[in-house]
Amino acid sequence: MKHHQQGLALVTALLVIAIATVVATRIFYQQQINLRRTYNQLQAEQIWQLFRSAEQWGKVILREDLIANNYDSFNDTWAQALPPIAAEGGLFQAAMTDYQGCFNINNLVIAGQIQQQQVTIFKNLLSQKELNENLVWSLIDWLDADDEPNPQGAEWETYSLRQPPYRAANQALTDIQELYAVAHWGHEQITALAADICALPTAPAYTELGRYFPAQTEASPLNINTISLLLLKSLSVEMSAAKLDNVIKAQQQQGFKSVAEFFAKLDQENPQQPKLSSTLNRQLLSVSSFYFMLHYTGWIGNLEQQYQSLLYRNNKQINTLYRTRFY
């Protein structure tokens, strides 16, 4: 009996030790997870603070650029990317792009009215990309306020049949990724156009930003110093056959100080198309910009994070309109 009790006590002791070991291992494992989570949060906070510093750098550069000259081109300081810089135990790099060097989707419908000249430019761009020009109509129906579909367009009747059903936004886009929700648009079309289109914010869509800029009552102009060759060719039907190599070279080497200078160069390079510049609407073009996108990547330890920040420059006042983190 005594040996039986001793054996039972031994088994009990071993069982207690085993349970204690499991519990201790579990606690240790959870502590390691908590430590790693805390460490990652600290690293993420460091990257975020570096991003905010890079954002301030961008604002300073844009303000100084405005003082230096009244046009924006690839030769400006803001257009020169920052190489990877060591800071706070990690690295970060930043670059800015002119967001008026891309076609603003929201220009298609302004104050409830379809902008025919913008529609023509966008159709030309679709054609340059070998995409169906009728894609513009479902996009216009997504942007306009009514529920009446355009020919080749789509309104709530189309979206109500989807699973799950939804309605057209009937307002300006906030990001080109919203195009995935628009009828007839998909990965192929969006990927093909991604480098040449953007969705600039409007005051009605960003009411809290109304103090920074007025409601959109006219199209945001394209900066001829930063648009691509394909977008340049899309400005009119006649431009698709124009000789633009030297025009692009001048754009990239020194930029144009005025739209008039651009028109003169365009006509000079295309004597076979007299008054080619007259096919363009001067009001839709500019040599300066208000919107700039800051692209940022930060690394600390094994953690990498990417952010974007849309900056709006109005005279010497520069505001952050929104920030985006990429996962």
PDB file of C-alpha atoms in Angstrom, residues 266-268 270-279:
ATOM      1  CA  LEU A 266       4.892  72.376 -81.443  1.00  0.00           C
ATOM      2  CA  ASP A 267       4.211  74.362 -84.617  1.00  0.00           C
ATOM      3  CA  GLN A 268       7.920  74.693 -85.381  1.00  0.00           C
ATOM      4  CA  ASN A 270       5.276  70.244 -87.413  1.00  0.00           C
ATOM      5  CA  PRO A 271       5.324  72.490 -90.507  1.00  0.00           C
ATOM      6  CA  GLN A 272       3.364  69.809 -92.349  1.00  0.00           C
ATOM      7  CA  GLN A 273       0.454  70.502 -89.956  1.00  0.00           C
ATOM      8  CA  PRO A 274      -0.034  74.288 -90.076  1.00  0.00           C
ATOM      9  CA  LYS A 275      -1.269  75.769 -86.811  1.00  0.00           C
ATOM     10  CA  LEU A 276      -1.285  72.418 -85.029  1.00  0.00           C
ATOM     11  CA  SER A 277      -1.411  74.289 -81.733  1.00  0.00           C
ATOM     12  CA  SER A 278      -4.803  75.734 -82.694  1.00  0.00           C
ATOM     13  CA  THR A 279      -6.296  72.245 -82.264  1.00  0.00           C
TER      14      THR A 279
END
